[in-house]
Short mmCIF file of C-alpha atoms and ligand atoms in Angstrom, two decimals:
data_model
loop_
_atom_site.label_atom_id
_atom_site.label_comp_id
_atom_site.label_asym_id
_atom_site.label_seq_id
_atom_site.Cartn_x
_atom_site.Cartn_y
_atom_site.Cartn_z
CA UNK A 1 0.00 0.00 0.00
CA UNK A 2 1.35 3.47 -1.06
CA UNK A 3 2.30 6.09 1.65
CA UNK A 4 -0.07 8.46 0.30
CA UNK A 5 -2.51 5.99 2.25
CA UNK A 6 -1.04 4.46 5.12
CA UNK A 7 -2.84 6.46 7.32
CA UNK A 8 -5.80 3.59 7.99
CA UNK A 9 -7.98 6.09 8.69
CA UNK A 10 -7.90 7.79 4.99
CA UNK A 11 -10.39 6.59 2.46
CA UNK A 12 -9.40 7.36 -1.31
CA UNK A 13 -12.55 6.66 -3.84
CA UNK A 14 -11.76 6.69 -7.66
CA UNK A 15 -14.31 8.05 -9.49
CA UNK A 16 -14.46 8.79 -13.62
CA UNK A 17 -16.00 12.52 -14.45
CA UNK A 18 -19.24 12.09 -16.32
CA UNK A 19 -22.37 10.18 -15.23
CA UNK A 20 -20.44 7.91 -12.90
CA UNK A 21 -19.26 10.99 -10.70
CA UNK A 22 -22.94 12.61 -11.24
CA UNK A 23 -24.53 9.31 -9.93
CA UNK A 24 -22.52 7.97 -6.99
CA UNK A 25 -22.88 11.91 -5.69
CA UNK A 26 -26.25 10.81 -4.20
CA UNK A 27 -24.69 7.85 -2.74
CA UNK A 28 -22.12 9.54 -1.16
CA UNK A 29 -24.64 11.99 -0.09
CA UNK A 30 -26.44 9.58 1.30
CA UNK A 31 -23.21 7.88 3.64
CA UNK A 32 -23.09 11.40 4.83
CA UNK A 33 -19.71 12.46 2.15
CA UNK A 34 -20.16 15.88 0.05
CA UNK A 35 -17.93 16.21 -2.71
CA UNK A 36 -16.98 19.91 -2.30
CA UNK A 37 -14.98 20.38 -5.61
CA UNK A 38 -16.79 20.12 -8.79
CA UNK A 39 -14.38 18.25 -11.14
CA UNK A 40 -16.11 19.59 -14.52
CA UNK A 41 -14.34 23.31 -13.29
CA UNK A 42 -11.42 22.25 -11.09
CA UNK A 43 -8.20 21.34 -12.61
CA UNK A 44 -7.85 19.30 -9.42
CA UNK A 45 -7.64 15.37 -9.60
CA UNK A 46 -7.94 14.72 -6.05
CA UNK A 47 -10.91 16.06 -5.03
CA UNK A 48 -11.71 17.10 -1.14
CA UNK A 49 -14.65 16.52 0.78
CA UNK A 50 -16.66 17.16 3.99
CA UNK A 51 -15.22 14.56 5.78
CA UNK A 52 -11.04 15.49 5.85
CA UNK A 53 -10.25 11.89 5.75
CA UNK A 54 -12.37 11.02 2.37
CA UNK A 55 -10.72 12.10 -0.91
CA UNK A 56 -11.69 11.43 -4.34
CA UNK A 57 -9.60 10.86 -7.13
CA UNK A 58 -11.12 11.66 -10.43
CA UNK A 59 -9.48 8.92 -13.43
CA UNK A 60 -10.91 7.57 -16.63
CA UNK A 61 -13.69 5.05 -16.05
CA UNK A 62 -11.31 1.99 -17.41
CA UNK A 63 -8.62 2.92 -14.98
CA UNK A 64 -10.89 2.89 -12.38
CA UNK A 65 -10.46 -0.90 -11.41
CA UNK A 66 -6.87 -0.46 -11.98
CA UNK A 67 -6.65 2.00 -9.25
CA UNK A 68 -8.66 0.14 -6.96
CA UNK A 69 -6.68 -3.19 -7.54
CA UNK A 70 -3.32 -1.80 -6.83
CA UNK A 71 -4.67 -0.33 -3.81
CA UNK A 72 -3.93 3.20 -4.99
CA UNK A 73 -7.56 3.97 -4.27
CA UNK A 74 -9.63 2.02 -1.56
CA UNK A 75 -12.56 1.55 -3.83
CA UNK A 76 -14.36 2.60 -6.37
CA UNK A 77 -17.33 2.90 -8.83
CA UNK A 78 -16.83 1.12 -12.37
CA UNK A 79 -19.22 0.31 -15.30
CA UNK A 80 -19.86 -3.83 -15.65
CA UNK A 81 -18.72 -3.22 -19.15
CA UNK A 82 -15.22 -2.42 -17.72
CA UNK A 83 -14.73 -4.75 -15.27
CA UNK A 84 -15.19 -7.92 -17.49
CA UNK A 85 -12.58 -6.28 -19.57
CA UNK A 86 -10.29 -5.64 -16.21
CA UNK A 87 -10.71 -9.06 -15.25
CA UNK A 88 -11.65 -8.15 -11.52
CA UNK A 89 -8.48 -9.48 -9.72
CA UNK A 90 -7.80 -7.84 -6.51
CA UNK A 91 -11.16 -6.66 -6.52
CA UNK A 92 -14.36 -7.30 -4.15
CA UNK A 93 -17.56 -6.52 -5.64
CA UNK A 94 -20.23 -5.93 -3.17
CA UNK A 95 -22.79 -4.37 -4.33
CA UNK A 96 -24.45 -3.53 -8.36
CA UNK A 97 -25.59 0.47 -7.57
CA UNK A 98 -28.01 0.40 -10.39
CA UNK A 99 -26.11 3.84 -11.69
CA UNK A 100 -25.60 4.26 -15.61
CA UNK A 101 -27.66 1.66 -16.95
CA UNK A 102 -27.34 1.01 -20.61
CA UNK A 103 -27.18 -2.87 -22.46
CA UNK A 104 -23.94 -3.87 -24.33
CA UNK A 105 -24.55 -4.84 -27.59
CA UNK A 106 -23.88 -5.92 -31.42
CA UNK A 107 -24.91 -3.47 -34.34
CA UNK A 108 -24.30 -2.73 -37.59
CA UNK A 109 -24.96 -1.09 -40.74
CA UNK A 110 -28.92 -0.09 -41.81
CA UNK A 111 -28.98 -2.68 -44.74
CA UNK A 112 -26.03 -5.08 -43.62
CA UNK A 113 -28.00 -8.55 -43.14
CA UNK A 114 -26.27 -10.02 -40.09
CA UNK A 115 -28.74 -12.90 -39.32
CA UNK A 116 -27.77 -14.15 -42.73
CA UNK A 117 -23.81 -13.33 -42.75
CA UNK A 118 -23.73 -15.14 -39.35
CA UNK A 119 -25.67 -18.43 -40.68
CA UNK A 120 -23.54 -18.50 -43.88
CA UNK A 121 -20.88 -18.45 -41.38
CA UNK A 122 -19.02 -15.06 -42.70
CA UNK A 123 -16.13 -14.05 -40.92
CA UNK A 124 -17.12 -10.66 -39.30
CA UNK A 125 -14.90 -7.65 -38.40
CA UNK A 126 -16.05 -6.11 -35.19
CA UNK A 127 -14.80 -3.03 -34.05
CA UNK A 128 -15.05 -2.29 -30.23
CA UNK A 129 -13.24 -0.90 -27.13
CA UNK A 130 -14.43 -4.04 -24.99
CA UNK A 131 -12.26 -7.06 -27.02
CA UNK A 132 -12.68 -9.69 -23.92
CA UNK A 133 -16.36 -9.33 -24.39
CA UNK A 134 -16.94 -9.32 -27.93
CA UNK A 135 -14.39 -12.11 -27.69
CA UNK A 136 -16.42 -14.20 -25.17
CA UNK A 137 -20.00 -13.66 -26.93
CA UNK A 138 -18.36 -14.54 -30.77
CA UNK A 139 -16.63 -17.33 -29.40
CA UNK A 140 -19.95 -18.77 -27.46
CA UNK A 141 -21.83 -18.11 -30.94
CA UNK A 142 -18.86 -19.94 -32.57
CA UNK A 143 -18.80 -17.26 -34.96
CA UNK A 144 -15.63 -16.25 -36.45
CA UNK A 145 -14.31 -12.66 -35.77
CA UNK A 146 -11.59 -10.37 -35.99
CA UNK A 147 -11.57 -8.08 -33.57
CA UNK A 148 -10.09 -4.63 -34.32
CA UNK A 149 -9.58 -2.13 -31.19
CA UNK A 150 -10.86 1.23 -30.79
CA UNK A 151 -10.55 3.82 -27.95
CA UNK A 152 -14.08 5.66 -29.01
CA UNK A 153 -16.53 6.32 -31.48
CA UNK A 154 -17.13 2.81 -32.43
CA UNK A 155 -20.30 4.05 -34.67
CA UNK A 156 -17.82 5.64 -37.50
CA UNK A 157 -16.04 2.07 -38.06
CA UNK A 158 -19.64 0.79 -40.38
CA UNK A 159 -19.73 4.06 -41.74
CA UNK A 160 -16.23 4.00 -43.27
CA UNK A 161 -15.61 0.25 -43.78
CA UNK A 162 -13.30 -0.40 -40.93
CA UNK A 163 -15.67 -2.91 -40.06
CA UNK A 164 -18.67 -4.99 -40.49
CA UNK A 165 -20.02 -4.48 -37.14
CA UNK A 166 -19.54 -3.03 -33.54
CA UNK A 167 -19.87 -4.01 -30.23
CA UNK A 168 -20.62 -1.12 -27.96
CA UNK A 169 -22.66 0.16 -25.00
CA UNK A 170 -26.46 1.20 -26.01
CA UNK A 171 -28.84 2.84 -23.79
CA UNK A 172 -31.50 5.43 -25.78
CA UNK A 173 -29.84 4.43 -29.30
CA UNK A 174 -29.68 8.08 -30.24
CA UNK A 175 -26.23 7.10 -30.93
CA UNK A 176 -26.92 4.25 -33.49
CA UNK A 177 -29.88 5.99 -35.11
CA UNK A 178 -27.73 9.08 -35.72
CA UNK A 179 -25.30 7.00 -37.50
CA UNK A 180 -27.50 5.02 -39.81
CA UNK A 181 -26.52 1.86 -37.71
CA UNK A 182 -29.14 -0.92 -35.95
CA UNK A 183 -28.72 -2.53 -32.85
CA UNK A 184 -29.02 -6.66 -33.60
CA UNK A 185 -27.99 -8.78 -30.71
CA UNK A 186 -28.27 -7.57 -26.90
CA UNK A 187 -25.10 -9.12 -25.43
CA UNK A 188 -26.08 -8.36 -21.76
CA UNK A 189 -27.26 -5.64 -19.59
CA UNK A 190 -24.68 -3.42 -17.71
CA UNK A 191 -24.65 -1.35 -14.72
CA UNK A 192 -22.10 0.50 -12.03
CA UNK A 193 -20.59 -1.43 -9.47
CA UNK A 194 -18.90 -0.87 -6.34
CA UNK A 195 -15.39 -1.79 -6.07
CA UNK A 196 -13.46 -2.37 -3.12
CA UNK A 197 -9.45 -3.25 -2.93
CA UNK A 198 -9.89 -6.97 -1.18
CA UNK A 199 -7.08 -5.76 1.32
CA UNK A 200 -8.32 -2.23 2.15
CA UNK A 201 -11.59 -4.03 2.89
CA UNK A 202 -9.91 -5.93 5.27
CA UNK A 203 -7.45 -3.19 6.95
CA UNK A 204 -10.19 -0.47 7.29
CA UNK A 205 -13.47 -2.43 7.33
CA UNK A 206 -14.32 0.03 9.90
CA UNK A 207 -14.77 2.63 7.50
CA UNK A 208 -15.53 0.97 5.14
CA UNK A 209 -18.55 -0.81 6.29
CA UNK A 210 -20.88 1.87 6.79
CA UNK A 211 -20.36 3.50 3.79
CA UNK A 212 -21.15 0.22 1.53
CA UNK A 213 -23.88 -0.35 3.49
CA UNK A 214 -24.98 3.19 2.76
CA UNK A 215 -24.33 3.33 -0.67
CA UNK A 216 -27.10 -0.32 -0.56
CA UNK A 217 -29.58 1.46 1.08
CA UNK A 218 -29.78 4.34 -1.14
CA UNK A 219 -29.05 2.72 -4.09
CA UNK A 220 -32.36 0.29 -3.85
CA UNK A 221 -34.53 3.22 -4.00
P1 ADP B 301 -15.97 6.80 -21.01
O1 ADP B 301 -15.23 8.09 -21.02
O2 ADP B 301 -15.09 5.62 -20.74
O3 ADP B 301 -16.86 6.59 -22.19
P2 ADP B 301 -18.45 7.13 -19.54
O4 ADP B 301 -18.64 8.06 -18.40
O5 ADP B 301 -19.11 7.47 -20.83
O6 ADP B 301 -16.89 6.92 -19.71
O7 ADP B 301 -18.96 5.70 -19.16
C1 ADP B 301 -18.80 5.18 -17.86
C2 ADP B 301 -19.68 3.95 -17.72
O8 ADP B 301 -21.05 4.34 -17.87
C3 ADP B 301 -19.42 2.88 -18.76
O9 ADP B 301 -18.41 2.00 -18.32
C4 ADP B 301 -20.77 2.22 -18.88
O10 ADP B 301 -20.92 1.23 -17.89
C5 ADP B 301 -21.76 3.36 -18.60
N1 ADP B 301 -22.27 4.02 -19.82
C6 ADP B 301 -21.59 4.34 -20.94
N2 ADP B 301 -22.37 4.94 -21.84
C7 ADP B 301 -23.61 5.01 -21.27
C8 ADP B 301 -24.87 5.54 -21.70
N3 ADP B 301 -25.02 6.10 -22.88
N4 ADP B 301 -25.91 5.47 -20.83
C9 ADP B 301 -25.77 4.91 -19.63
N5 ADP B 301 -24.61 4.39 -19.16
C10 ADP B 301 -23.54 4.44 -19.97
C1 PRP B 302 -21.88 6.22 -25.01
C2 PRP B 302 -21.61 5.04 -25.92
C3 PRP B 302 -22.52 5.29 -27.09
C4 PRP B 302 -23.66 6.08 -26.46
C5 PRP B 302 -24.87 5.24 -26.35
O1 PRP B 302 -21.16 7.34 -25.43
O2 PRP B 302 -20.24 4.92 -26.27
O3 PRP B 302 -21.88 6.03 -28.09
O4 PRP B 302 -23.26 6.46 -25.14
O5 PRP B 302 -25.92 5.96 -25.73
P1 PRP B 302 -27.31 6.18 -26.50
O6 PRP B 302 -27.77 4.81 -26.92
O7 PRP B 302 -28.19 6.79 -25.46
O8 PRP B 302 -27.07 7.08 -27.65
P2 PRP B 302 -20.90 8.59 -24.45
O9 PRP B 302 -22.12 9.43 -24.34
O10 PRP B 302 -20.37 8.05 -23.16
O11 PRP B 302 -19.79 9.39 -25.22
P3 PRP B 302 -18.22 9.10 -25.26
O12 PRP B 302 -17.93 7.87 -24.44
O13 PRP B 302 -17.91 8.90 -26.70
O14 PRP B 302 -17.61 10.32 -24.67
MG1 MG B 303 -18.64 7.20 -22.74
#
């Protein structure tokens, strides 16, 4: 465990900017932790609260597991999405928080027949950002696929011919409909967990315990 947290009695969340911060605010309202920075106008990336022995630190939502597992940050709040791509070692994962709901799933081109390319046993490129699940779900289909890797905008790769099809993260399908493309397969349905490092859970479960048991209570209403 870094020195930054020997102290037992600091707490260090990781949180991404964006609807995960905007979500788990509630939740942290709720275990009695105000956020008193707001991380869309500081410059800050560890953000202070009420309580002087809580800190946030604001990372991208795929390092957020990374963070957590290395003990850097006690716990934090991660997409499903991203933690089957992690892999979830050094990780407990008490509790699903219901926050940032959306469905992962295939889609391609308005006028690309998929049904049929998949029967006639076509091998597909897939463009996506989550490789371990498109992986998995192909695989399990025992459809052939090369996988190509993006970082963003999966929706352009149809559009331009990088690839046949995409697997990405739906949840109004603005997205898709904007870009001419149809969602065809629902690969499963994905929500925010929280994370906790499996030894910080252990060394400050004192702390710790409250707050997770907070963060249930508020987030079943
Ligand atoms: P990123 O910068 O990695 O795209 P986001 O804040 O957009 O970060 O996404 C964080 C998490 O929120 C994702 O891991 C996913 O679980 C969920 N998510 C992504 N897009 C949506 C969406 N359109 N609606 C609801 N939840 C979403
Ligand atoms: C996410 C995701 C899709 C979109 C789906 O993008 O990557 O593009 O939401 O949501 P919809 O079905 O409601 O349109 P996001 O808004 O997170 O943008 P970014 O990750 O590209 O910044
Ligand atoms: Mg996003």
């Amino acid at each position: 465990m870094s020195a930054f947290q020997a102290d037992s009695q600091q707490l260090i969340l990781a949180l991404s900017k964006g609807r995960i911060f905007e979500d788990t605010l509630p939740l942290l309202e709720a275990a009695g932790i105000t956020v008193t920075e707001n991380p869309d106008t500081s410059r800050k990336l560890i953000l202070p609260t009420n309580d002087p022995n809580v800190r946030v630190l604001i990372v991208r939502a795929t390092d957020v597991p990374t963070y957590v597992q290395h003990g850097a940050a006690d716990f934090g709040v991660a997409g499903k999405d991203v933690l089957l791509e992690h892999g979830g070692e050094g990780l407990y994962q008490p509790i699903d928080l219901n926050i940032a709901a959306c469905r992962m799933s295939v889609a391609v081109r308005n006028g690309f027949d998929y049904e049929t390319a998949v029967r006639q046993g076509a091998r597909l490129r897939v463009a996506t950002k989550f490789v371990e699940t498109a992986r998995t779900h192909f695989a399990k289909k025992g459809v052939h696929v090369d996988l190509i890797k993006l970082y963003g905008s999966m929706e352009l790769a149809p559009l331009v011919g990088l690839s046949d099809a995409i697997v990405d993260v739906v949840s109004t399908g603005n997205t898709l409909r904007a870009n001419d493309l149809k969602e065809v397969e629902a690969i499963m349905d994905i929500s925010s967990r929280l994370i906790v490092n499996q030894a910080a859970l252990k060394l400050k479960r004192e702390r710790l315990q409250p707050i997770i048991e907070a963060f249930e209570r508020a987030s079943k209403k």
